[in-house]
Amino acid sequence: MRDSENELRRRVRAGERDAFAELYEQCARPVYQHALRLTGDWSTAEDIMSETFLTAWRGRERLHTEGGSLRPWLLGIATHKAENARRGRRRRIAFLARRREPEVVADFAPEIAARLDDARRLDAVQDSLDRLRRPEREVLTLCVWSGLDYQQTAEALGIPVGTVRSRLSRARAKLARFADEAQRAEKPRKGPELRAARGEMTGEAALAALPVREETA
């Protein structure tokens, strides 16, 4: 498996378009999903995916011919693109907050209900992630959501493996604390509300509980 991954590396580095098309087929969806989790916006995630592969193509000559899967490399690029997008989004929100809000017109079309529900879940995740420092957020999303092991995450971010471990540990500890704070703030409820408050993990707790792959040999 690693030999075939290294062969793809060499072909991509050499500028073979068929090899790059193969890389796109393998990694476009993971890159998009990673960008979506970091930004919470479908359109922005699509832009980041496109920008990631364009940047990868332009920087292909810097690739090492050995090293296995190129997914960590692509996810590292996408991580930086997503952080730039998040900063831009915060600037736009700050600008809009200073302007008069337009009249809100509700849309009750049933075909968009599922998408709105997904958007709410993404917003909840974004709220949790926004409370973390950037280095902790990057490590958490790569290790927990994108399935990279510690070594691959270190490669993606250009940091030591020990730093990956310590940042992930801090991120999980903070998320667990956020969940505990949210539970203490909850008032007593009855029926379905009680089950929702006590029987299901909050977004922060669910993130903190997810497993991480062990390092590959």
PDB file of C-alpha atoms in Angstrom:
ATOM      1  CA  MET A   1       0.000   0.000   0.000  1.00  0.00           C
ATOM      2  CA  ARG A   2       2.739   2.432   0.964  1.00  0.00           C
ATOM      3  CA  ASP A   3       4.642   1.627  -2.242  1.00  0.00           C
ATOM      4  CA  SER A   4       1.615   2.544  -4.346  1.00  0.00           C
ATOM      5  CA  GLU A   5       1.161   5.753  -2.321  1.00  0.00           C
ATOM      6  CA  ASN A   6       4.806   6.668  -2.876  1.00  0.00           C
ATOM      7  CA  GLU A   7       4.418   5.944  -6.586  1.00  0.00           C
ATOM      8  CA  LEU A   8       1.478   8.346  -6.697  1.00  0.00           C
ATOM      9  CA  ARG A   9       3.630  10.903  -4.893  1.00  0.00           C
ATOM     10  CA  ARG A  10       6.329  10.596  -7.535  1.00  0.00           C
ATOM     11  CA  ARG A  11       3.835  10.899 -10.359  1.00  0.00           C
ATOM     12  CA  VAL A  12       2.139  13.941  -8.832  1.00  0.00           C
ATOM     13  CA  ARG A  13       5.513  15.564  -8.204  1.00  0.00           C
ATOM     14  CA  ALA A  14       6.428  14.946 -11.848  1.00  0.00           C
ATOM     15  CA  GLY A  15       3.302  16.808 -12.936  1.00  0.00           C
ATOM     16  CA  GLU A  16       1.351  13.880 -14.400  1.00  0.00           C
ATOM     17  CA  ARG A  17      -2.201  15.117 -14.824  1.00  0.00           C
ATOM     18  CA  ASP A  18      -3.648  11.601 -14.663  1.00  0.00           C
ATOM     19  CA  ALA A  19      -1.963  11.141 -11.288  1.00  0.00           C
ATOM     20  CA  PHE A  20      -3.383  14.417 -10.021  1.00  0.00           C
ATOM     21  CA  ALA A  21      -6.833  13.407 -11.239  1.00  0.00           C
ATOM     22  CA  GLU A  22      -6.435  10.156  -9.297  1.00  0.00           C
ATOM     23  CA  LEU A  23      -5.422  12.122  -6.209  1.00  0.00           C
ATOM     24  CA  TYR A  24      -8.493  14.321  -6.598  1.00  0.00           C
ATOM     25  CA  GLU A  25     -10.775  11.281  -6.812  1.00  0.00           C
ATOM     26  CA  GLN A  26      -9.244   9.858  -3.641  1.00  0.00           C
ATOM     27  CA  CYS A  27      -9.139  12.992  -1.518  1.00  0.00           C
ATOM     28  CA  ALA A  28     -11.656  15.567  -2.756  1.00  0.00           C
ATOM     29  CA  ARG A  29     -14.411  14.386  -0.415  1.00  0.00           C
ATOM     30  CA  PRO A  30     -12.223  14.202   2.746  1.00  0.00           C
ATOM     31  CA  VAL A  31     -10.863  17.683   1.976  1.00  0.00           C
ATOM     32  CA  TYR A  32     -14.362  19.063   1.475  1.00  0.00           C
ATOM     33  CA  GLN A  33     -15.666  17.478   4.676  1.00  0.00           C
ATOM     34  CA  HIS A  34     -12.712  18.800   6.656  1.00  0.00           C
ATOM     35  CA  ALA A  35     -13.294  22.321   5.311  1.00  0.00           C
ATOM     36  CA  LEU A  36     -17.020  22.077   6.068  1.00  0.00           C
ATOM     37  CA  ARG A  37     -16.389  21.075   9.672  1.00  0.00           C
ATOM     38  CA  LEU A  38     -13.979  23.949  10.157  1.00  0.00           C
ATOM     39  CA  THR A  39     -16.105  26.647   8.505  1.00  0.00           C
ATOM     40  CA  GLY A  40     -19.690  25.424   8.885  1.00  0.00           C
ATOM     41  CA  ASP A  41     -20.539  26.672   5.403  1.00  0.00           C
ATOM     42  CA  TRP A  42     -21.138  24.487   2.332  1.00  0.00           C
ATOM     43  CA  SER A  43     -20.232  27.127  -0.234  1.00  0.00           C
ATOM     44  CA  THR A  44     -17.054  28.149   1.587  1.00  0.00           C
ATOM     45  CA  ALA A  45     -16.041  24.491   1.921  1.00  0.00           C
ATOM     46  CA  GLU A  46     -16.374  24.015  -1.830  1.00  0.00           C
ATOM     47  CA  ASP A  47     -14.182  27.063  -2.443  1.00  0.00           C
ATOM     48  CA  ILE A  48     -11.583  25.780   0.017  1.00  0.00           C
ATOM     49  CA  MET A  49     -11.536  22.387  -1.660  1.00  0.00           C
ATOM     50  CA  SER A  50     -10.869  23.987  -5.043  1.00  0.00           C
ATOM     51  CA  GLU A  51      -8.206  26.307  -3.621  1.00  0.00           C
ATOM     52  CA  THR A  52      -6.540  23.400  -1.828  1.00  0.00           C
ATOM     53  CA  PHE A  53      -6.040  21.360  -4.988  1.00  0.00           C
ATOM     54  CA  LEU A  54      -4.935  24.422  -6.931  1.00  0.00           C
ATOM     55  CA  THR A  55      -2.332  25.197  -4.259  1.00  0.00           C
ATOM     56  CA  ALA A  56      -1.261  21.548  -4.210  1.00  0.00           C
ATOM     57  CA  TRP A  57      -0.763  21.525  -7.981  1.00  0.00           C
ATOM     58  CA  ARG A  58       1.292  24.697  -7.863  1.00  0.00           C
ATOM     59  CA  GLY A  59       3.428  23.369  -5.007  1.00  0.00           C
ATOM     60  CA  ARG A  60       3.805  19.785  -6.240  1.00  0.00           C
ATOM     61  CA  GLU A  61       7.537  20.155  -6.933  1.00  0.00           C
ATOM     62  CA  ARG A  62       8.195  20.564  -3.199  1.00  0.00           C
ATOM     63  CA  LEU A  63       6.803  17.112  -2.468  1.00  0.00           C
ATOM     64  CA  HIS A  64       9.095  14.395  -1.130  1.00  0.00           C
ATOM     65  CA  THR A  65       9.016  11.238  -3.224  1.00  0.00           C
ATOM     66  CA  GLU A  66       8.724   9.113  -0.064  1.00  0.00           C
ATOM     67  CA  GLY A  67       6.190   9.538   2.709  1.00  0.00           C
ATOM     68  CA  GLY A  68       3.071   7.569   1.911  1.00  0.00           C
ATOM     69  CA  SER A  69      -0.407   9.053   1.651  1.00  0.00           C
ATOM     70  CA  LEU A  70      -0.823  12.596   0.378  1.00  0.00           C
ATOM     71  CA  ARG A  71      -4.009  13.124   2.387  1.00  0.00           C
ATOM     72  CA  PRO A  72      -2.203  14.757   5.367  1.00  0.00           C
ATOM     73  CA  TRP A  73      -0.508  17.179   2.954  1.00  0.00           C
ATOM     74  CA  LEU A  74      -3.837  18.181   1.406  1.00  0.00           C
ATOM     75  CA  LEU A  75      -5.622  18.459   4.750  1.00  0.00           C
ATOM     76  CA  GLY A  76      -2.810  20.664   6.031  1.00  0.00           C
ATOM     77  CA  ILE A  77      -3.324  23.024   3.097  1.00  0.00           C
ATOM     78  CA  ALA A  78      -7.097  22.965   3.634  1.00  0.00           C
ATOM     79  CA  THR A  79      -6.649  23.742   7.340  1.00  0.00           C
ATOM     80  CA  HIS A  80      -4.787  26.963   6.573  1.00  0.00           C
ATOM     81  CA  LYS A  81      -7.313  27.933   3.881  1.00  0.00           C
ATOM     82  CA  ALA A  82     -10.163  27.344   6.322  1.00  0.00           C
ATOM     83  CA  GLU A  83      -8.579  29.496   9.012  1.00  0.00           C
ATOM     84  CA  ASN A  84      -8.216  32.326   6.493  1.00  0.00           C
ATOM     85  CA  ALA A  85     -11.885  31.889   5.585  1.00  0.00           C
ATOM     86  CA  ARG A  86     -12.902  31.956   9.265  1.00  0.00           C
ATOM     87  CA  ARG A  87     -11.059  35.236   9.776  1.00  0.00           C
ATOM     88  CA  GLY A  88     -12.733  36.710   6.718  1.00  0.00           C
ATOM     89  CA  ARG A  89     -16.125  35.546   7.981  1.00  0.00           C
ATOM     90  CA  ARG A  90     -15.556  37.192  11.359  1.00  0.00           C
ATOM     91  CA  ARG A  91     -14.687  40.468   9.629  1.00  0.00           C
ATOM     92  CA  ARG A  92     -17.864  40.292   7.512  1.00  0.00           C
ATOM     93  CA  ILE A  93     -20.010  39.534  10.558  1.00  0.00           C
ATOM     94  CA  ALA A  94     -18.491  42.485  12.428  1.00  0.00           C
ATOM     95  CA  PHE A  95     -19.211  44.732   9.443  1.00  0.00           C
ATOM     96  CA  LEU A  96     -22.807  43.545   9.119  1.00  0.00           C
ATOM     97  CA  ALA A  97     -23.371  43.965  12.849  1.00  0.00           C
ATOM     98  CA  ARG A  98     -22.768  47.676  12.414  1.00  0.00           C
ATOM     99  CA  ARG A  99     -25.467  47.899   9.741  1.00  0.00           C
ATOM    100  CA  ARG A 100     -29.211  47.879  10.124  1.00  0.00           C
ATOM    101  CA  GLU A 101     -30.604  44.352   9.911  1.00  0.00           C
ATOM    102  CA  PRO A 102     -32.869  43.665   6.922  1.00  0.00           C
ATOM    103  CA  GLU A 103     -36.377  42.416   7.502  1.00  0.00           C
ATOM    104  CA  VAL A 104     -36.406  38.645   7.995  1.00  0.00           C
ATOM    105  CA  VAL A 105     -38.808  36.723   5.780  1.00  0.00           C
ATOM    106  CA  ALA A 106     -39.437  33.172   6.970  1.00  0.00           C
ATOM    107  CA  ASP A 107     -39.316  30.354   4.419  1.00  0.00           C
ATOM    108  CA  PHE A 108     -41.288  27.260   5.422  1.00  0.00           C
ATOM    109  CA  ALA A 109     -40.643  25.200   2.291  1.00  0.00           C
ATOM    110  CA  PRO A 110     -40.470  21.548   3.421  1.00  0.00           C
ATOM    111  CA  GLU A 111     -37.690  20.630   1.013  1.00  0.00           C
ATOM    112  CA  ILE A 112     -35.187  22.835   2.885  1.00  0.00           C
ATOM    113  CA  ALA A 113     -36.039  21.598   6.380  1.00  0.00           C
ATOM    114  CA  ALA A 114     -33.309  18.951   6.459  1.00  0.00           C
ATOM    115  CA  ARG A 115     -30.701  21.419   5.254  1.00  0.00           C
ATOM    116  CA  LEU A 116     -31.676  23.909   7.937  1.00  0.00           C
ATOM    117  CA  ASP A 117     -31.379  21.177  10.567  1.00  0.00           C
ATOM    118  CA  ASP A 118     -27.882  20.350   9.301  1.00  0.00           C
ATOM    119  CA  ALA A 119     -27.019  24.029   9.453  1.00  0.00           C
ATOM    120  CA  ARG A 120     -28.106  24.206  13.104  1.00  0.00           C
ATOM    121  CA  ARG A 121     -25.899  21.252  13.973  1.00  0.00           C
ATOM    122  CA  LEU A 122     -22.966  22.840  12.156  1.00  0.00           C
ATOM    123  CA  ASP A 123     -23.580  26.088  14.035  1.00  0.00           C
ATOM    124  CA  ALA A 124     -23.519  24.201  17.341  1.00  0.00           C
ATOM    125  CA  VAL A 125     -20.210  22.571  16.421  1.00  0.00           C
ATOM    126  CA  GLN A 126     -18.807  25.919  15.314  1.00  0.00           C
ATOM    127  CA  ASP A 127     -19.744  27.468  18.647  1.00  0.00           C
ATOM    128  CA  SER A 128     -17.743  24.749  20.402  1.00  0.00           C
ATOM    129  CA  LEU A 129     -14.755  25.062  18.103  1.00  0.00           C
ATOM    130  CA  ASP A 130     -14.713  28.846  18.378  1.00  0.00           C
ATOM    131  CA  ARG A 131     -14.023  28.513  22.101  1.00  0.00           C
ATOM    132  CA  LEU A 132     -10.776  26.663  21.404  1.00  0.00           C
ATOM    133  CA  ARG A 133      -7.471  28.253  20.462  1.00  0.00           C
ATOM    134  CA  ARG A 134      -6.578  27.870  16.803  1.00  0.00           C
ATOM    135  CA  PRO A 135      -3.778  25.272  17.334  1.00  0.00           C
ATOM    136  CA  GLU A 136      -6.095  23.140  19.457  1.00  0.00           C
ATOM    137  CA  ARG A 137      -8.912  23.414  16.929  1.00  0.00           C
ATOM    138  CA  GLU A 138      -6.656  22.360  14.048  1.00  0.00           C
ATOM    139  CA  VAL A 139      -5.340  19.280  15.832  1.00  0.00           C
ATOM    140  CA  LEU A 140      -8.801  18.263  17.028  1.00  0.00           C
ATOM    141  CA  THR A 141     -10.380  18.405  13.586  1.00  0.00           C
ATOM    142  CA  LEU A 142      -7.530  16.543  11.888  1.00  0.00           C
ATOM    143  CA  CYS A 143      -7.226  13.788  14.504  1.00  0.00           C
ATOM    144  CA  VAL A 144     -10.848  13.293  15.479  1.00  0.00           C
ATOM    145  CA  TRP A 145     -12.856  14.124  12.380  1.00  0.00           C
ATOM    146  CA  SER A 146     -10.495  13.541   9.476  1.00  0.00           C
ATOM    147  CA  GLY A 147      -9.061  10.350  10.932  1.00  0.00           C
ATOM    148  CA  LEU A 148      -5.369  11.205  10.767  1.00  0.00           C
ATOM    149  CA  ASP A 149      -3.057   9.561  13.272  1.00  0.00           C
ATOM    150  CA  TYR A 150      -0.639  11.617  15.365  1.00  0.00           C
ATOM    151  CA  GLN A 151       2.229  11.308  12.873  1.00  0.00           C
ATOM    152  CA  GLN A 152       0.048  12.306   9.912  1.00  0.00           C
ATOM    153  CA  THR A 153      -1.375  15.267  11.822  1.00  0.00           C
ATOM    154  CA  ALA A 154       2.145  16.370  12.702  1.00  0.00           C
ATOM    155  CA  GLU A 155       3.033  16.171   9.006  1.00  0.00           C
ATOM    156  CA  ALA A 156      -0.059  18.130   7.968  1.00  0.00           C
ATOM    157  CA  LEU A 157       0.650  20.976  10.398  1.00  0.00           C
ATOM    158  CA  GLY A 158       4.448  20.882  10.371  1.00  0.00           C
ATOM    159  CA  ILE A 159       4.772  20.328  14.122  1.00  0.00           C
ATOM    160  CA  PRO A 160       6.285  17.582  16.337  1.00  0.00           C
ATOM    161  CA  VAL A 161       4.180  14.544  17.266  1.00  0.00           C
ATOM    162  CA  GLY A 162       4.477  15.433  20.954  1.00  0.00           C
ATOM    163  CA  THR A 163       2.923  18.814  20.238  1.00  0.00           C
ATOM    164  CA  VAL A 164       0.000  17.102  18.496  1.00  0.00           C
ATOM    165  CA  ARG A 165      -0.612  14.950  21.569  1.00  0.00           C
ATOM    166  CA  SER A 166      -0.466  17.852  24.021  1.00  0.00           C
ATOM    167  CA  ARG A 167      -2.718  20.103  21.928  1.00  0.00           C
ATOM    168  CA  LEU A 168      -5.278  17.352  21.471  1.00  0.00           C
ATOM    169  CA  SER A 169      -5.265  16.634  25.192  1.00  0.00           C
ATOM    170  CA  ARG A 170      -5.866  20.312  25.986  1.00  0.00           C
ATOM    171  CA  ALA A 171      -8.636  20.552  23.401  1.00  0.00           C
ATOM    172  CA  ARG A 172     -10.466  17.549  24.797  1.00  0.00           C
ATOM    173  CA  ALA A 173     -10.111  18.768  28.365  1.00  0.00           C
ATOM    174  CA  LYS A 174     -11.582  22.132  27.395  1.00  0.00           C
ATOM    175  CA  LEU A 175     -14.484  20.575  25.500  1.00  0.00           C
ATOM    176  CA  ALA A 176     -15.279  18.358  28.467  1.00  0.00           C
ATOM    177  CA  ARG A 177     -15.227  21.439  30.713  1.00  0.00           C
ATOM    178  CA  PHE A 178     -17.489  23.357  28.327  1.00  0.00           C
ATOM    179  CA  ALA A 179     -19.965  20.457  28.378  1.00  0.00           C
ATOM    180  CA  ASP A 180     -19.911  20.328  32.168  1.00  0.00           C
ATOM    181  CA  GLU A 181     -20.528  24.070  32.380  1.00  0.00           C
ATOM    182  CA  ALA A 182     -23.442  23.784  29.947  1.00  0.00           C
ATOM    183  CA  GLN A 183     -25.019  20.971  31.955  1.00  0.00           C
ATOM    184  CA  ARG A 184     -24.726  22.903  35.227  1.00  0.00           C
ATOM    185  CA  ALA A 185     -26.364  25.894  33.587  1.00  0.00           C
ATOM    186  CA  GLU A 186     -29.367  23.830  32.514  1.00  0.00           C
ATOM    187  CA  LYS A 187     -32.554  24.259  34.548  1.00  0.00           C
ATOM    188  CA  PRO A 188     -34.663  21.223  35.568  1.00  0.00           C
ATOM    189  CA  ARG A 189     -36.892  20.017  32.747  1.00  0.00           C
ATOM    190  CA  LYS A 190     -39.623  17.466  32.278  1.00  0.00           C
ATOM    191  CA  GLY A 191     -40.425  14.858  29.633  1.00  0.00           C
ATOM    192  CA  PRO A 192     -38.583  15.189  26.295  1.00  0.00           C
ATOM    193  CA  GLU A 193     -36.697  18.253  27.476  1.00  0.00           C
ATOM    194  CA  LEU A 194     -35.230  16.275  30.383  1.00  0.00           C
ATOM    195  CA  ARG A 195     -34.102  13.501  28.048  1.00  0.00           C
ATOM    196  CA  ALA A 196     -32.526  16.020  25.720  1.00  0.00           C
ATOM    197  CA  ALA A 197     -30.677  17.693  28.581  1.00  0.00           C
ATOM    198  CA  ARG A 198     -29.505  14.559  30.409  1.00  0.00           C
ATOM    199  CA  GLY A 199     -29.784  11.642  27.998  1.00  0.00           C
ATOM    200  CA  GLU A 200     -27.767  13.038  25.095  1.00  0.00           C
ATOM    201  CA  MET A 201     -24.253  14.387  24.889  1.00  0.00           C
ATOM    202  CA  THR A 202     -23.829  18.054  24.183  1.00  0.00           C
ATOM    203  CA  GLY A 203     -21.803  19.006  21.118  1.00  0.00           C
ATOM    204  CA  GLU A 204     -18.723  19.611  23.244  1.00  0.00           C
ATOM    205  CA  ALA A 205     -18.968  16.280  25.053  1.00  0.00           C
ATOM    206  CA  ALA A 206     -19.488  14.352  21.828  1.00  0.00           C
ATOM    207  CA  LEU A 207     -16.385  15.929  20.329  1.00  0.00           C
ATOM    208  CA  ALA A 208     -14.323  15.155  23.396  1.00  0.00           C
ATOM    209  CA  ALA A 209     -15.429  11.509  23.429  1.00  0.00           C
ATOM    210  CA  LEU A 210     -14.539  10.643  19.835  1.00  0.00           C
ATOM    211  CA  PRO A 211     -11.617   8.207  19.375  1.00  0.00           C
ATOM    212  CA  VAL A 212      -8.300   8.970  17.701  1.00  0.00           C
ATOM    213  CA  ARG A 213      -6.348   6.577  15.515  1.00  0.00           C
ATOM    214  CA  GLU A 214      -3.099   5.279  16.958  1.00  0.00           C
ATOM    215  CA  GLU A 215       0.096   6.050  15.121  1.00  0.00           C
ATOM    216  CA  THR A 216       0.810   3.888  12.130  1.00  0.00           C
ATOM    217  CA  ALA A 217       3.996   1.894  12.030  1.00  0.00           C
TER     218      ALA A 217
END
